[in-house]
Coordinates of C-alpha atoms and ligand atoms in Angstrom, one line a residue:
M3 CA 3.7 -3.7 -16.1
T4 CA 6.0 -4.5 -13.2
A5 CA 8.9 -6.8 -14.3
E6 CA 9.4 -10.0 -12.3
R7 CA 12.4 -9.7 -9.9
Y8 CA 15.1 -12.2 -9.2
V9 CA 14.5 -14.0 -5.9
W10 CA 17.5 -14.9 -3.8
Q11 CA 17.7 -17.9 -1.4
P12 CA 18.4 -17.1 2.2
T13 CA 22.2 -16.8 2.9
S14 CA 24.1 -19.6 4.7
A15 CA 24.4 -17.3 7.8
E16 CA 20.6 -16.8 7.9
I17 CA 20.0 -20.5 7.6
A18 CA 22.6 -21.3 10.3
D19 CA 20.9 -18.7 12.5
R20 CA 17.3 -19.9 11.8
F21 CA 18.0 -23.5 12.6
G22 CA 20.7 -23.1 15.3
L23 CA 23.4 -24.8 13.2
P24 CA 27.1 -24.1 13.1
L25 CA 27.8 -22.2 9.9
D26 CA 30.1 -24.9 8.6
R27 CA 27.2 -27.4 8.6
V28 CA 25.4 -25.4 6.0
V29 CA 26.2 -26.7 2.5
R30 CA 24.9 -25.0 -0.7
F31 CA 23.5 -27.6 -3.1
D32 CA 21.5 -24.8 -4.8
Q33 CA 23.9 -22.5 -6.6
N34 CA 25.8 -24.8 -9.0
T35 CA 29.2 -23.7 -7.7
A36 CA 32.4 -25.7 -7.4
P37 CA 32.9 -27.9 -4.3
E38 CA 36.1 -25.9 -3.5
A39 CA 38.3 -23.2 -4.9
T40 CA 40.7 -25.0 -7.3
D41 CA 44.3 -25.0 -6.2
W42 CA 45.4 -22.6 -9.0
T43 CA 43.6 -19.7 -7.4
I44 CA 46.5 -17.3 -7.0
P45 CA 47.2 -16.0 -3.5
V46 CA 45.9 -12.5 -3.0
A47 CA 49.4 -11.5 -2.0
D48 CA 50.5 -12.1 -5.6
V49 CA 47.9 -9.7 -7.0
P50 CA 49.5 -6.3 -7.8
L51 CA 48.0 -4.0 -5.2
H52 CA 49.7 -0.9 -6.5
G53 CA 47.3 1.0 -8.7
L54 CA 44.2 0.1 -6.7
N55 CA 43.7 3.8 -6.2
E56 CA 43.0 3.9 -10.0
Y57 CA 40.1 2.5 -11.9
P58 CA 40.8 -0.6 -14.1
A59 CA 41.5 0.4 -17.7
A60 CA 38.0 0.3 -19.2
S61 CA 39.2 -1.5 -22.3
Y62 CA 40.2 -4.6 -20.2
R63 CA 42.7 -5.5 -22.9
P64 CA 44.7 -8.1 -20.9
L65 CA 41.5 -9.8 -19.8
R66 CA 40.1 -9.8 -23.4
E67 CA 43.4 -11.3 -24.6
A68 CA 43.4 -14.1 -22.0
A69 CA 39.7 -14.9 -22.7
A70 CA 40.3 -14.8 -26.4
A71 CA 43.3 -17.2 -26.2
Y72 CA 41.3 -19.6 -24.1
A73 CA 38.2 -19.5 -26.3
G74 CA 40.1 -19.6 -29.6
V75 CA 38.8 -16.2 -30.9
E76 CA 40.3 -12.7 -31.4
P77 CA 40.4 -10.2 -28.6
A78 CA 38.1 -7.9 -30.6
Q79 CA 35.5 -10.7 -30.4
V80 CA 35.4 -10.6 -26.6
V81 CA 33.8 -8.3 -24.1
P82 CA 34.1 -8.8 -20.3
G83 CA 31.3 -8.4 -17.7
A84 CA 30.6 -9.0 -14.0
G85 CA 29.5 -12.5 -14.6
V86 CA 27.1 -13.9 -17.2
D87 CA 24.3 -12.3 -15.2
E88 CA 25.5 -8.8 -16.0
L89 CA 26.1 -9.8 -19.6
I90 CA 22.5 -11.2 -19.9
L91 CA 21.2 -7.8 -18.7
L92 CA 23.5 -6.0 -21.1
A93 CA 22.4 -8.2 -24.0
A94 CA 18.8 -7.4 -23.3
R95 CA 19.7 -3.7 -23.1
A96 CA 21.7 -3.8 -26.3
F97 CA 19.3 -5.8 -28.5
L98 CA 15.7 -5.3 -27.1
A99 CA 13.5 -2.2 -27.4
P100 CA 10.1 -1.8 -25.8
G101 CA 7.5 -4.0 -27.6
D102 CA 10.1 -6.3 -29.1
Q103 CA 9.7 -10.0 -28.6
A104 CA 12.3 -12.3 -27.0
T105 CA 11.9 -16.1 -26.6
A106 CA 13.4 -19.0 -24.7
F107 CA 12.8 -22.7 -24.3
T108 CA 11.5 -23.5 -20.8
P109 CA 12.2 -24.5 -18.2
T110 CA 15.4 -22.5 -18.2
Y111 CA 17.3 -19.8 -16.4
P112 CA 14.8 -17.3 -15.0
L113 CA 17.0 -14.2 -15.6
Y114 CA 16.2 -14.3 -19.4
R115 CA 12.6 -13.4 -18.7
I116 CA 13.5 -10.8 -16.1
A117 CA 16.1 -9.1 -18.4
T118 CA 13.6 -9.1 -21.3
E119 CA 10.8 -7.6 -19.2
Q120 CA 13.2 -4.9 -17.8
Q121 CA 13.5 -3.7 -21.3
R122 CA 9.7 -3.6 -21.6
A123 CA 10.0 -6.3 -24.3
T124 CA 7.7 -9.3 -24.4
F125 CA 8.9 -12.7 -23.3
T126 CA 7.5 -15.8 -24.9
S127 CA 8.5 -19.3 -24.2
S128 CA 8.1 -22.8 -25.6
P129 CA 8.7 -26.1 -23.9
I130 CA 10.4 -27.5 -27.0
A131 CA 13.4 -25.9 -28.7
T132 CA 12.5 -25.6 -32.3
A133 CA 13.3 -23.2 -35.0
S134 CA 9.6 -22.3 -35.5
A135 CA 9.3 -21.6 -31.8
A136 CA 12.1 -19.0 -32.1
G137 CA 10.2 -17.6 -35.1
G138 CA 10.6 -13.9 -35.6
A139 CA 11.9 -13.1 -32.1
R140 CA 14.2 -10.1 -32.0
L141 CA 16.3 -12.1 -29.4
T142 CA 16.4 -15.8 -28.7
W143 CA 17.9 -17.1 -25.4
I144 CA 19.3 -20.6 -25.4
C145 CA 21.1 -22.2 -22.5
V146 CA 23.6 -25.0 -23.4
P147 CA 23.8 -27.2 -21.2
N148 CA 20.4 -26.0 -19.9
N149 CA 19.8 -25.0 -16.3
P150 CA 17.9 -26.6 -14.5
T151 CA 17.4 -29.7 -16.7
G152 CA 21.1 -30.4 -17.3
D153 CA 20.6 -31.6 -20.9
R154 CA 22.4 -30.3 -23.9
L155 CA 20.5 -29.4 -27.1
P156 CA 21.9 -31.2 -30.0
D157 CA 24.1 -29.2 -32.4
S158 CA 21.6 -29.8 -35.2
T159 CA 18.8 -28.1 -33.2
I160 CA 21.0 -25.2 -32.2
E161 CA 22.1 -24.8 -35.9
R162 CA 18.5 -24.8 -37.1
I163 CA 17.5 -22.2 -34.5
I164 CA 20.4 -19.9 -35.4
E165 CA 20.0 -20.4 -39.2
T166 CA 16.2 -19.6 -39.2
T167 CA 16.0 -16.8 -36.7
P168 CA 16.7 -13.3 -38.1
G169 CA 17.2 -11.9 -34.6
V170 CA 20.2 -12.2 -32.2
V171 CA 20.8 -15.6 -30.6
V172 CA 22.3 -15.3 -27.1
L173 CA 23.7 -18.7 -26.1
D174 CA 24.4 -18.9 -22.4
A175 CA 27.4 -21.3 -22.1
A176 CA 27.8 -20.9 -18.3
Y177 CA 28.3 -24.7 -18.0
A178 CA 30.5 -25.0 -21.1
E179 CA 33.5 -26.3 -19.3
F180 CA 31.6 -29.5 -18.4
T181 CA 31.1 -30.4 -22.1
G182 CA 34.2 -28.7 -23.5
D183 CA 32.2 -26.6 -26.1
L184 CA 33.7 -23.1 -26.2
W185 CA 31.8 -22.1 -29.4
G186 CA 34.7 -20.1 -31.0
S187 CA 34.1 -21.7 -34.4
W188 CA 30.4 -21.0 -34.1
I189 CA 30.8 -17.3 -33.7
A190 CA 32.9 -17.3 -36.9
R191 CA 30.1 -19.0 -38.7
Y192 CA 27.2 -16.9 -37.4
S193 CA 27.4 -13.2 -37.1
H194 CA 24.2 -13.0 -35.0
L195 CA 25.4 -15.4 -32.3
L196 CA 26.6 -14.1 -29.0
V197 CA 28.0 -16.7 -26.5
L198 CA 28.2 -16.0 -22.8
H199 CA 31.0 -17.6 -20.7
T200 CA 31.8 -17.4 -17.0
L201 CA 34.5 -18.1 -14.5
S202 CA 31.9 -19.1 -12.0
K203 CA 31.2 -22.7 -12.8
G204 CA 34.0 -24.9 -14.3
F205 CA 36.7 -22.5 -13.1
G206 CA 35.3 -22.5 -9.6
L207 CA 35.5 -18.7 -9.2
A208 CA 31.9 -17.6 -8.6
G209 CA 33.0 -15.1 -6.0
I210 CA 35.1 -13.0 -8.3
R211 CA 32.2 -12.2 -10.6
V212 CA 33.8 -12.4 -14.0
G213 CA 32.3 -13.5 -17.3
Y214 CA 32.8 -12.6 -20.9
A215 CA 30.8 -12.7 -24.1
I216 CA 32.2 -13.8 -27.5
G217 CA 30.8 -12.8 -30.8
N218 CA 31.1 -11.0 -34.1
E219 CA 32.7 -7.5 -33.7
S220 CA 29.5 -5.7 -34.3
L221 CA 27.7 -7.6 -31.5
I222 CA 30.6 -7.0 -29.2
D223 CA 30.5 -3.3 -30.0
A224 CA 26.8 -3.3 -29.2
I225 CA 27.5 -4.7 -25.7
D226 CA 30.5 -2.3 -25.3
R227 CA 28.2 0.7 -25.9
V228 CA 25.9 -0.2 -23.0
R229 CA 28.2 -1.7 -20.4
P230 CA 29.5 0.3 -17.4
P231 CA 33.2 1.2 -17.9
G232 CA 34.5 -0.7 -14.8
S233 CA 32.2 -3.4 -13.5
V234 CA 35.0 -5.9 -13.2
S235 CA 37.4 -5.0 -10.4
T236 CA 41.2 -5.0 -10.9
L237 CA 41.5 -7.9 -8.4
S238 CA 38.9 -9.9 -10.2
S239 CA 40.4 -9.3 -13.6
T240 CA 43.8 -10.3 -12.3
L241 CA 42.5 -13.6 -10.9
A242 CA 40.5 -14.3 -14.1
I243 CA 43.5 -13.8 -16.3
A244 CA 45.5 -16.2 -14.1
A245 CA 42.8 -18.8 -14.4
L246 CA 42.1 -18.4 -18.1
S247 CA 45.9 -18.6 -18.8
N248 CA 46.2 -21.9 -16.9
P249 CA 43.1 -23.9 -17.8
E250 CA 44.8 -27.3 -17.1
R251 CA 44.0 -27.2 -13.4
M252 CA 40.3 -26.3 -14.2
R253 CA 40.2 -29.3 -16.6
R254 CA 41.4 -31.7 -13.9
A255 CA 38.9 -30.3 -11.4
V256 CA 36.1 -30.6 -14.0
A257 CA 37.1 -34.2 -14.9
D258 CA 37.0 -35.2 -11.1
L259 CA 33.6 -33.5 -10.8
I260 CA 32.2 -35.5 -13.7
V261 CA 33.3 -38.8 -12.1
E262 CA 31.6 -37.7 -8.8
R263 CA 28.5 -36.5 -10.7
E264 CA 28.0 -40.0 -12.1
R265 CA 28.6 -41.7 -8.7
F266 CA 26.1 -39.2 -7.1
R267 CA 23.6 -39.9 -9.8
D268 CA 23.9 -43.7 -9.3
R269 CA 23.4 -43.4 -5.6
L270 CA 20.3 -41.1 -6.0
T271 CA 18.9 -43.5 -8.5
S272 CA 19.4 -46.4 -6.1
L273 CA 17.1 -44.5 -3.6
G274 CA 14.4 -44.9 -6.3
L275 CA 14.6 -41.3 -7.6
I276 CA 14.4 -40.6 -11.3
V277 CA 17.5 -38.6 -12.2
P278 CA 18.1 -38.0 -15.9
P279 CA 21.7 -37.7 -17.1
S280 CA 23.2 -34.2 -16.8
E281 CA 25.9 -32.5 -18.8
A282 CA 26.6 -29.9 -16.1
N283 CA 27.6 -29.8 -12.4
F284 CA 24.1 -30.4 -11.1
L285 CA 21.4 -33.1 -11.2
L286 CA 17.6 -32.6 -11.5
A287 CA 15.8 -35.3 -9.5
H288 CA 12.2 -36.2 -9.7
I289 CA 11.1 -36.5 -6.1
G290 CA 7.3 -36.4 -6.4
T291 CA 4.7 -34.2 -4.6
T292 CA 6.7 -34.2 -1.4
A293 CA 9.6 -32.2 -3.1
P294 CA 8.9 -28.9 -1.2
I295 CA 8.6 -30.8 2.1
V296 CA 11.9 -32.7 1.5
A297 CA 13.6 -29.4 0.6
A298 CA 12.4 -27.8 3.8
A299 CA 13.5 -30.7 5.9
L300 CA 16.9 -30.7 4.2
M301 CA 17.3 -27.0 4.9
S302 CA 16.6 -27.5 8.6
E303 CA 19.6 -29.7 8.6
G304 CA 21.8 -27.2 6.7
L305 CA 21.5 -28.8 3.3
V306 CA 20.2 -26.1 0.9
V307 CA 18.8 -27.5 -2.4
R308 CA 17.0 -25.8 -5.2
E309 CA 13.2 -26.3 -5.2
F310 CA 10.8 -25.1 -7.8
S311 CA 7.4 -24.7 -6.2
H312 CA 6.9 -21.5 -8.4
I313 CA 7.5 -23.3 -11.7
P314 CA 4.5 -25.6 -12.5
E315 CA 6.3 -28.1 -14.6
L316 CA 9.0 -28.6 -12.0
T317 CA 7.2 -28.6 -8.6
D318 CA 7.9 -32.3 -8.2
H319 CA 11.7 -31.8 -8.7
L320 CA 14.7 -30.8 -6.7
R321 CA 18.0 -29.7 -8.2
F322 CA 21.3 -30.7 -6.5
T323 CA 24.7 -29.2 -7.2
V324 CA 27.4 -31.9 -7.4
R325 CA 29.7 -31.1 -4.4
S326 CA 32.4 -33.2 -2.7
Q327 CA 31.9 -36.9 -2.2
S328 CA 31.4 -36.5 1.6
D329 CA 28.9 -33.6 1.2
N330 CA 27.0 -35.5 -1.5
D331 CA 26.9 -38.6 0.7
R332 CA 25.6 -36.5 3.6
L333 CA 22.8 -35.3 1.3
I334 CA 21.9 -38.7 0.1
N335 CA 21.9 -40.2 3.6
T336 CA 19.7 -37.4 4.9
I337 CA 17.2 -37.8 2.0
E338 CA 17.1 -41.5 2.7
R339 CA 16.3 -40.9 6.3
I340 CA 13.7 -38.2 5.6
R341 CA 11.9 -40.3 3.1
S342 CA 11.8 -43.5 5.1
Ligands
LIG211 C1 22.4 -20.6 -16.9 C2 23.2 -19.7 -16.0 N1 23.6 -18.5 -16.5 C3 24.2 -17.7 -15.8 C4 24.5 -17.9 -14.4 C5 25.2 -16.9 -13.6 O1 26.5 -16.9 -14.0 P1 27.5 -15.8 -13.4 O2 28.0 -16.3 -12.1 O3 28.6 -15.8 -14.4 O4 26.8 -14.5 -13.3 C6 24.0 -19.1 -13.9 C7 24.3 -19.4 -12.4 O5 23.7 -20.3 -11.8 C8 23.4 -20.0 -14.7 O6 22.9 -21.2 -14.2

């Protein structure tokens, strides 16, 4: 069996080139990143450059301490990684053997399937998140809030899944900053729950590639055993510590983004699109059968949105990252023009 591979969108430079656009006219509405780097990003000049001839200390103790203090857990309950993506692959490597079964509730983040199949384990999915769907899976992937739908499973459903599955539950909390759930008290209650966090979304630092997992010490040890010793660079780790130690600025940026999300949603709805509420920094809009054509037309104007022609239940939808008010208005005005 050949495992499915992750497919990347064209880069902004490729799109600018293809459509003859200045690079600064290309706006990414497809990657669920922050509209701008938050003002607490520390100047590179402040990063200690001495010691860059050495590897980072593989224990990442200062980064673990900063993440633990932020998430309300102990440093021994934290393991860092190069973004949640690396931690997803490591969780599959740590907890799945060939022939095991892992499950997820779809539509969801495609890397769960890819990570599962790379371990030669079997991926099953169910459209409804229920404890019985998780059944006897060796690993259950849940995404809270969920990408691409933007909804958040109720706590009671998450509890039921965790309490009835004997396997490890990996809860991808990439968008946690938008709901404020950090899950620290949950990992104290459930020894088979591993929660994945990132600096890429609420903190607005997707470029530094830092994430961390929190969980019971034995789960953390299982990830530690399979991770590379130094996948987070010294520079990234320094920036992540600065951000995690000063979350107030992130909270202000997230609060502003949520206000803009609701305005953006209202404007899209007033165009006649069906846009369910979202708990994250993106909106999933029902466009109809023209969705792929609308996406292509938007791309030719430098507006890159996420389309789903390869996912049967979502072919009529497009997903839009919430960006700045002016970028969002540019997108809305262009959609209005294309559809008229
Ligand atoms: C659900 C989910 N998990 C993980 C990621 C990747 O996170 P990171 O940048 O920390 O690798 C994304 C990015 O879009 C995501 O939507």
